[in-house]
Amino acid sequence: MKRFALLFIVLLFVVAACSSSDINDLAAEGLAWTELLERRLAALDAPADDAAGARGGRTWYQVFVYSFFDSDGDGIGDLNGVAQRLDYIQGMGFDGIWLSPIHPSSTYHKYNVLDYYDIDPEYGTLDDFDALIEACQARGMKVLLDLVVNHSDLNHPWFTEHPEYYNIASEAGHGQWRALPDGRFYECQFWDQMPDFDLENAALRAELEQVFAFWLGRGADGFRLDATGEYVSGNTAKNIEILAWLNDSVKAIKPDAYLVGEFWEITNKVYEYYESGIDSFFSFPFAASDGYIATLLLRDNATIDEYLERTAYALESATRFNPAATNAPFFTNHDQARAAGFLRRDSNLIKTAWGLSLTQPGNAFVYYGEELGMSGSGIDENKRAPMFWTGEESAPGMTSGPPGMGEVTHGFPPAVEQVGDSGSIFSYVREAVLLRRKYPHIGSGAFEAIDTDGGAKSGAVLRSWQGSSIIVAYNVSSEEARLTLPGSIQDVLSATGDMPSQQGGTLIMPGYCIIIMAEA
Ligand code: CA
């Protein structure tokens, strides 16, 4: 007992000495955390200077603006703050950002829009928006705006000036409706402060086409479409028609605009919406604590073969109606618990989950802070906690978080410590994003499972793109796996740091490992 205690104290000392050395250097040099972060980012290998357009698939970073980076000291993230941290985002290899809604709104999350033609004063001005676009364009990065047209804010002037834009009826319909003073009812599926539009109304469509033109004209590269399943709640055919109008309208203004829809549906019904011509829909069946990725990692009876079959089916479903369409894999978003919690703060599981998500076909998305293994579950505000740049909560740039947020305690170090640490979750996610740049096959290639005799938790796929192929091999268990798989190892994503080896035509994979191979 005594010896154990002594060993513990010695260990504690060693750990403290290691983790504090950089902080001491920082103090000695008098560096602000932002400068330290920039130095560490600058020391990383720069992402390849490739042309994202040529490789098809992009990798997007989802920025919840309120909680990202505060440029003016009011504790609220803002557009200038996003612009100031583009080095971080691009340094990870992302080539685009999705901004949570930025228009004037009465809430912190801003999913209830008061004016579709302006920027919320908490976030900045139209000039700030233009500057952010210019900064992104200079880097070859794209910007997606969150287009919230299922509903507006109740106090949007349109609600009184153009009641015909909204679903108002003499009797309440299905779901959520509220009474108006005149005895009629308005639809409000999410909240009584968010009346639902009638997206079949021609005058509203003409108005919204002006909105699309306004933002595309200012340099937005496309939109993330909020709540498409509620456009006409429960009516797939009408929603597909509305989405087809939206797609045609946007592409008429900007033919290469990118549209990705949120249809929060965890069954295969999510793929029906591809008939609309929209480029991508988020792959909800693979995401969150109950999706295929978490299931594969956490449940003994879930097999890699099923996972790969479902991945192939998703890609096939996307392209059935529109050969140019592709999936939008993601693992968590602003409405879902962060991965660290349901993956038990196990860095091997967290890393491998991102390795699986980021090697899926399509345009992949990563929610801010997931690259750090940030925590956040329960109420929505907790899922949108301040970006964990540094452990000093009140340091310049740190946001104070949404009003009403509970206490969120992180299980892994902040960005300033994870950047440059080759064993960190950050470094793993970055490596996975960079592999998407290096191998266009991952985002854009065809997908075909290979027979490897790998067992329940290990297997491989062939990814073919423009006449060349790579093999992606997976071992998603803690145990070593042996696959019958000849070929030469090109790149390795190893959650543990252990490396694979080969014996003849057998690939020996350590636990929690993903390998890119060239065909034999
Ligand atoms: Ca601010």
XYZ file of C-alpha atoms and ligand atoms in Angstrom:
521
model
C 0.000 0.000 0.000
C 2.770 2.351 0.991
C 4.825 1.486 -2.071
C 1.800 2.032 -4.258
C 1.216 5.472 -2.739
C 4.849 6.423 -3.287
C 4.709 5.234 -6.897
C 1.570 7.285 -7.371
C 3.269 10.418 -6.036
C 6.279 9.866 -8.295
C 3.977 9.334 -11.263
C 2.019 12.448 -10.408
C 5.252 14.419 -10.317
C 6.362 13.078 -13.686
C 2.967 13.819 -15.259
C 2.903 17.303 -13.740
C 6.451 17.998 -14.929
C 5.614 16.928 -18.492
C 2.326 18.759 -18.868
C 3.515 21.964 -17.226
C 6.765 22.326 -19.177
C 5.083 23.949 -22.153
C 3.033 26.183 -19.917
C 6.258 27.271 -18.192
C 7.835 28.010 -21.553
C 4.760 29.975 -22.424
C 5.029 32.017 -19.232
C 8.750 32.528 -19.775
C 8.185 33.783 -23.270
C 5.171 35.845 -22.246
C 3.089 34.430 -25.061
C -0.675 34.791 -25.210
C -2.439 31.475 -25.832
C -3.373 32.619 -29.317
C 0.293 33.157 -30.183
C 1.243 29.767 -28.777
C -1.532 28.138 -30.813
C -0.390 29.930 -33.950
C 3.220 28.842 -33.395
C 2.181 25.242 -32.922
C -0.040 25.354 -35.989
C 2.779 26.870 -38.017
C 5.044 23.990 -36.970
C 2.671 21.416 -38.495
C 3.103 20.232 -42.065
C 0.908 22.410 -44.261
C -2.038 20.651 -45.904
C -1.324 19.838 -49.539
C -2.065 22.758 -51.814
C -4.508 20.826 -53.952
C -7.612 21.819 -55.838
C -10.661 20.680 -53.912
C -12.805 21.010 -57.018
C -10.711 18.423 -58.833
C -11.070 15.819 -56.105
C -14.775 16.311 -55.609
C -15.325 15.672 -51.922
C -14.768 18.417 -49.410
C -14.393 18.298 -45.669
C -16.372 20.887 -43.734
C -15.997 22.263 -40.231
C -19.262 23.183 -38.518
C -18.873 26.428 -36.606
C -21.432 27.352 -33.973
C -20.570 31.037 -34.194
C -21.876 32.075 -30.743
C -19.434 29.762 -28.962
C -16.407 29.754 -31.272
C -14.142 32.789 -30.890
C -14.895 36.241 -29.475
C -13.034 39.055 -31.226
C -14.344 42.026 -29.232
C -14.478 40.945 -25.615
C -18.231 40.649 -25.052
C -18.042 36.885 -24.496
C -20.009 36.119 -27.659
C -18.384 34.549 -30.674
C -18.586 36.595 -33.870
C -17.707 36.636 -37.569
C -14.423 38.453 -37.004
C -13.616 35.755 -34.473
C -14.168 33.047 -37.078
C -11.946 34.984 -39.495
C -9.191 35.166 -36.881
C -9.153 31.405 -36.359
C -9.114 30.281 -40.002
C -5.500 29.144 -39.548
C -6.733 26.592 -37.037
C -9.542 25.330 -39.260
C -7.474 25.211 -42.425
C -4.493 23.833 -40.503
C -6.590 20.753 -39.766
C -7.150 20.305 -43.484
C -10.745 21.500 -43.708
C -11.595 23.257 -46.927
C -14.914 24.747 -45.940
C -16.947 26.000 -43.017
C -20.664 25.754 -42.241
C -21.725 28.730 -40.163
C -24.678 28.285 -37.806
C -27.368 30.952 -38.531
C -25.964 34.485 -38.558
C -29.082 36.569 -39.225
C -30.758 38.876 -36.666
C -32.637 36.803 -34.107
C -33.967 36.975 -30.555
C -32.149 33.796 -29.459
C -28.495 32.883 -28.977
C -28.811 30.016 -31.481
C -30.497 32.247 -34.084
C -32.606 29.513 -35.666
C -35.545 31.990 -35.540
C -34.770 34.621 -38.146
C -36.008 38.233 -37.882
C -34.371 39.532 -41.072
C -33.024 37.332 -43.886
C -30.939 40.183 -45.330
C -28.710 41.167 -42.408
C -26.230 39.944 -39.793
C -27.136 39.714 -36.106
C -25.389 42.621 -34.317
C -23.955 40.133 -31.791
C -22.043 38.555 -34.675
C -21.030 41.708 -36.541
C -22.031 43.483 -39.735
C -22.425 42.813 -43.430
C -18.946 44.316 -43.841
C -17.605 41.716 -41.411
C -19.355 39.022 -43.451
C -17.763 40.318 -46.652
C -14.367 40.331 -44.947
C -14.821 36.740 -43.770
C -15.793 35.649 -47.276
C -12.777 37.455 -48.707
C -10.468 35.797 -46.173
C -11.903 32.363 -46.975
C -11.662 32.922 -50.720
C -8.020 33.958 -50.365
C -7.389 30.545 -48.760
C -9.497 28.550 -51.195
C -12.008 27.803 -48.429
C -15.765 27.672 -48.998
C -18.542 29.015 -46.777
C -21.967 27.437 -46.253
C -24.724 29.431 -44.570
C -27.459 27.870 -42.495
C -30.686 28.493 -44.408
C -33.633 28.347 -42.044
C -36.735 28.575 -44.220
C -39.062 26.099 -42.557
C -40.053 28.926 -40.233
C -39.157 32.485 -39.245
C -39.361 34.309 -35.943
C -42.918 35.189 -34.880
C -41.843 38.838 -34.884
C -40.573 38.781 -38.439
C -42.465 41.635 -40.207
C -43.681 39.136 -42.807
C -45.909 37.478 -40.216
C -48.126 40.567 -40.048
C -47.447 42.048 -43.507
C -47.680 38.757 -45.437
C -49.671 36.250 -43.392
C -50.192 34.327 -46.639
C -46.493 33.317 -46.413
C -47.377 31.174 -43.377
C -49.517 28.162 -42.607
C -52.532 29.849 -41.039
C -55.901 28.095 -40.978
C -59.301 28.256 -39.349
C -58.590 24.973 -37.586
C -55.413 23.588 -36.028
C -53.739 20.863 -38.116
C -51.391 18.026 -37.140
C -48.632 18.643 -34.653
C -48.076 22.017 -33.052
C -50.432 24.925 -33.784
C -51.278 28.042 -31.743
C -54.296 30.326 -31.771
C -54.125 33.860 -33.136
C -56.119 36.733 -31.591
C -58.590 36.516 -34.503
C -59.428 32.916 -33.658
C -57.437 31.324 -36.491
C -54.406 29.108 -35.905
C -50.789 29.138 -37.093
C -48.498 26.138 -37.440
C -45.373 26.134 -35.243
C -43.822 22.679 -35.201
C -40.702 23.627 -33.192
C -41.788 26.491 -30.918
C -44.682 28.966 -30.673
C -42.194 31.748 -31.479
C -41.323 30.091 -34.810
C -44.305 30.044 -37.203
C -43.990 27.616 -40.130
C -43.903 29.014 -43.644
C -46.182 27.841 -46.441
C -43.392 26.948 -48.861
C -45.897 26.236 -51.609
C -46.865 29.919 -51.685
C -45.563 31.476 -54.918
C -45.053 34.961 -53.448
C -42.997 33.543 -50.577
C -40.924 31.536 -53.046
C -40.213 34.678 -55.052
C -39.165 36.432 -51.843
C -36.884 33.571 -50.792
C -35.288 33.478 -54.234
C -34.205 37.069 -53.514
C -32.699 35.843 -50.238
C -30.733 33.097 -52.047
C -29.491 35.627 -54.617
C -28.500 38.106 -51.905
C -26.188 35.713 -50.053
C -24.857 33.848 -53.084
C -24.119 37.247 -54.603
C -22.156 38.174 -51.484
C -19.988 35.096 -51.883
C -21.694 32.309 -49.958
C -20.921 28.967 -51.623
C -24.161 27.291 -50.703
C -26.501 26.464 -47.874
C -27.127 23.919 -45.181
C -30.912 23.497 -45.233
C -32.488 23.386 -41.799
C -35.408 21.096 -40.967
C -36.311 19.925 -44.491
C -38.481 17.128 -43.097
C -40.816 19.733 -41.607
C -41.248 21.858 -44.743
C -44.578 20.073 -45.028
C -44.445 17.902 -41.939
C -44.722 14.221 -42.742
C -45.281 14.721 -46.484
C -42.301 13.306 -48.371
C -43.677 14.036 -51.866
C -44.322 17.707 -51.088
C -40.971 18.106 -49.374
C -39.197 16.654 -52.393
C -41.071 19.092 -54.655
C -40.146 22.058 -52.434
C -36.515 20.922 -52.290
C -36.457 20.544 -56.073
C -37.676 24.152 -56.411
C -35.047 25.276 -53.904
C -32.301 23.355 -55.710
C -33.305 24.686 -59.130
C -33.564 28.255 -57.818
C -30.170 28.210 -56.146
C -28.390 26.516 -59.071
C -29.958 29.007 -61.508
C -28.209 31.750 -59.551
C -24.951 29.875 -58.892
C -24.578 26.591 -60.780
C -21.763 25.280 -58.565
C -23.463 26.143 -55.264
C -23.519 23.274 -52.763
C -26.672 22.309 -50.883
C -26.785 19.909 -47.957
C -30.067 19.106 -46.295
C -30.937 18.265 -42.730
C -33.599 15.560 -42.732
C -33.374 14.178 -39.228
C -34.319 10.588 -39.927
C -32.310 7.581 -38.777
C -33.906 5.030 -41.104
C -33.322 4.545 -44.828
C -36.185 6.996 -45.479
C -33.495 9.686 -45.265
C -32.301 8.673 -48.737
C -35.693 9.220 -50.429
C -35.056 12.962 -50.389
C -32.226 12.614 -52.911
C -34.919 12.523 -55.577
C -35.111 16.320 -55.105
C -31.709 16.848 -56.745
C -30.196 18.344 -53.577
C -26.451 17.546 -53.557
C -26.261 15.939 -50.130
C -28.233 14.986 -47.056
C -26.633 14.434 -43.695
C -26.110 10.739 -42.940
C -28.159 10.613 -39.757
C -28.262 6.788 -39.695
C -24.498 6.757 -38.999
C -24.395 9.564 -36.437
C -24.790 10.079 -32.707
C -25.032 7.619 -29.832
C -27.541 5.318 -31.559
C -26.129 5.443 -35.114
C -24.254 2.733 -36.998
C -20.774 4.007 -36.050
C -21.374 4.086 -32.283
C -23.243 0.794 -32.526
C -20.328 -0.840 -34.335
C -17.904 0.388 -31.686
C -19.991 -0.328 -28.606
C -22.023 -3.442 -29.332
C -20.446 -6.883 -29.582
C -23.066 -8.151 -32.022
C -22.632 -5.310 -34.543
C -20.325 -6.324 -37.402
C -18.113 -4.399 -39.773
C -19.769 -6.235 -42.674
C -23.163 -4.715 -41.782
C -21.564 -1.312 -41.370
C -19.878 -1.491 -44.769
C -23.084 -2.739 -46.416
C -24.990 0.204 -44.969
C -22.301 2.591 -46.174
C -22.510 1.166 -49.690
C -26.304 1.408 -49.581
C -26.156 5.071 -48.510
C -23.870 5.976 -51.407
C -25.922 3.982 -53.903
C -29.128 5.629 -52.635
C -27.685 9.112 -53.011
C -26.591 8.567 -56.600
C -29.639 6.595 -57.771
C -31.605 9.735 -58.561
C -28.728 12.105 -59.132
C -25.299 10.786 -60.208
C -23.707 14.009 -58.957
C -25.180 13.620 -55.468
C -23.246 12.225 -52.542
C -23.714 11.670 -48.824
C -22.776 14.045 -46.061
C -21.252 11.877 -43.341
C -20.981 13.392 -39.876
C -20.844 11.962 -36.385
C -22.310 14.676 -34.162
C -23.848 18.120 -34.568
C -25.202 20.985 -32.465
C -28.395 19.061 -31.613
C -26.655 15.894 -30.436
C -24.616 14.861 -27.431
C -20.907 15.164 -28.052
C -19.070 11.935 -28.828
C -16.802 11.978 -25.773
C -19.714 11.276 -23.421
C -21.358 8.306 -25.100
C -17.942 6.916 -26.040
C -17.042 6.908 -22.325
C -14.210 9.410 -22.677
C -12.207 6.592 -24.262
C -9.793 8.250 -26.681
C -9.405 5.042 -28.723
C -13.152 4.890 -29.330
C -13.432 8.633 -30.010
C -10.567 8.595 -32.500
C -11.808 5.473 -34.272
C -15.331 6.895 -34.540
C -13.902 9.898 -36.378
C -11.696 7.615 -38.455
C -14.805 5.713 -39.557
C -16.825 8.870 -40.215
C -14.034 10.618 -42.111
C -13.306 7.628 -44.344
C -16.934 7.483 -45.492
C -17.818 8.494 -49.050
C -19.172 12.001 -49.500
C -18.586 15.460 -48.113
C -17.756 14.975 -44.454
C -18.601 17.351 -41.613
C -16.996 17.764 -38.194
C -18.672 19.767 -35.426
C -16.362 22.275 -33.746
C -14.571 20.964 -30.670
C -15.128 17.309 -31.529
C -11.499 17.250 -32.700
C -10.616 17.899 -29.050
C -13.000 15.350 -27.535
C -14.974 18.175 -25.895
C -17.820 17.167 -23.586
C -21.443 18.337 -23.742
C -24.739 16.511 -23.345
C -28.183 17.044 -21.882
C -29.703 20.440 -22.699
C -28.841 21.923 -26.095
C -26.803 24.727 -24.529
C -24.332 22.159 -23.161
C -23.810 20.742 -26.664
C -22.806 24.257 -27.766
C -20.287 25.022 -25.021
C -17.422 27.495 -25.544
C -14.784 26.184 -27.922
C -12.096 24.781 -25.623
C -9.167 26.775 -26.927
C -7.419 27.086 -23.561
C -8.065 26.058 -19.986
C -8.218 29.725 -18.975
C -11.952 30.367 -19.248
C -11.636 34.144 -19.234
C -8.661 34.420 -21.583
C -9.103 36.798 -24.537
C -11.053 35.135 -27.354
C -12.820 32.648 -25.112
C -16.613 32.811 -25.298
C -18.831 32.596 -22.247
C -21.281 30.070 -23.715
C -25.039 30.121 -24.283
C -27.236 31.590 -21.539
C -28.496 28.781 -19.311
C -25.640 26.408 -20.132
C -24.842 23.957 -17.335
C -21.362 23.103 -16.157
C -19.434 21.319 -18.878
C -16.203 19.625 -17.811
C -13.885 18.394 -20.521
C -12.015 15.101 -20.312
C -9.216 16.038 -22.709
C -6.843 19.021 -22.949
C -7.693 22.262 -24.771
C -6.676 23.028 -28.358
C -3.568 24.931 -27.366
C -2.227 21.736 -25.745
C -3.481 19.169 -28.273
C -2.116 20.923 -31.362
C 1.339 19.488 -32.008
C 0.840 16.530 -29.617
C 1.063 13.604 -32.017
C -0.980 11.357 -29.727
C -3.896 13.754 -29.255
C -7.423 13.406 -30.584
C -6.750 16.617 -32.521
C -3.779 15.050 -34.315
C -5.763 11.930 -35.188
C -8.729 13.878 -36.576
C -6.366 16.149 -38.477
C -4.590 13.147 -39.973
C -7.953 11.685 -41.032
C -9.006 14.963 -42.669
C -5.654 15.189 -44.468
C -6.085 11.648 -45.804
C -9.303 12.826 -47.450
C -7.232 15.438 -49.271
C -4.472 13.001 -50.153
C -6.851 10.299 -51.449
C -9.825 11.686 -53.414
C -10.963 8.045 -53.485
C -12.245 8.458 -49.928
C -14.647 11.310 -50.570
C -15.470 10.703 -54.203
C -14.659 7.115 -55.112
C -16.802 4.057 -55.686
C -17.157 1.758 -52.702
C -16.868 -2.018 -52.695
C -16.362 -4.354 -49.725
C -13.538 -6.932 -50.017
C -13.544 -10.414 -48.466
C -10.646 -10.539 -45.973
C -11.606 -13.286 -43.477
C -11.338 -10.495 -40.952
C -13.984 -11.484 -38.418
C -16.762 -9.392 -36.918
C -14.827 -6.219 -36.230
C -12.287 -5.982 -39.030
C -12.595 -5.745 -42.778
C -11.688 -3.740 -45.836
C -13.113 -1.866 -48.800
C -11.851 -1.022 -52.246
C -12.249 2.655 -53.139
C -11.885 3.462 -56.839
C -11.673 6.918 -58.341
C -10.686 8.061 -61.822
C -9.008 4.810 -62.776
C -7.065 4.162 -59.597
C -7.925 2.269 -56.425
C -6.941 2.187 -52.781
C -7.875 -0.242 -50.034
C -9.111 1.024 -46.674
C -8.774 -1.606 -43.950
C -10.455 -1.308 -40.566
C -9.988 -2.910 -37.175
C -12.544 -1.370 -34.821
C -11.975 -3.648 -31.818
C -9.355 -3.499 -29.075
C -7.946 -6.864 -30.205
C -5.293 -7.433 -32.851
C -6.798 -8.539 -36.178
C -5.389 -10.605 -39.043
C -6.726 -9.955 -42.516
C -5.980 -11.835 -45.714
C -5.068 -8.720 -47.592
C -2.033 -8.347 -49.830
C -0.928 -4.855 -50.796
C 1.438 -2.201 -49.557
C 0.694 -0.061 -46.537
C 0.549 3.625 -47.479
C -0.889 5.424 -44.466
C -2.011 4.444 -40.984
C -4.547 5.986 -38.608
C -3.690 4.324 -35.328
C -5.682 5.369 -32.272
C -3.218 3.742 -29.893
C -0.020 4.579 -31.772
C 0.684 0.847 -32.347
C 1.577 0.089 -35.951
C 0.526 -2.730 -38.289
C 2.798 -5.313 -39.854
C 2.595 -7.821 -42.716
C 3.443 -11.504 -43.077
C 3.124 -12.702 -46.640
C -0.393 -11.838 -47.699
C -1.587 -11.330 -44.110
C -2.090 -7.867 -42.663
C -1.682 -7.780 -38.881
C -3.557 -4.813 -37.465
C -3.300 -3.523 -33.905
C -6.562 -2.640 -32.133
C -8.405 0.503 -33.251
C -6.528 0.955 -36.500
C -7.412 2.120 -40.012
C -4.976 1.577 -42.886
C -4.757 2.876 -46.433
C -3.142 0.375 -48.774
C -2.198 0.252 -52.421
C -3.434 -2.821 -54.265
C -0.995 -5.712 -54.604
Ca -18.006 39.155 -29.648
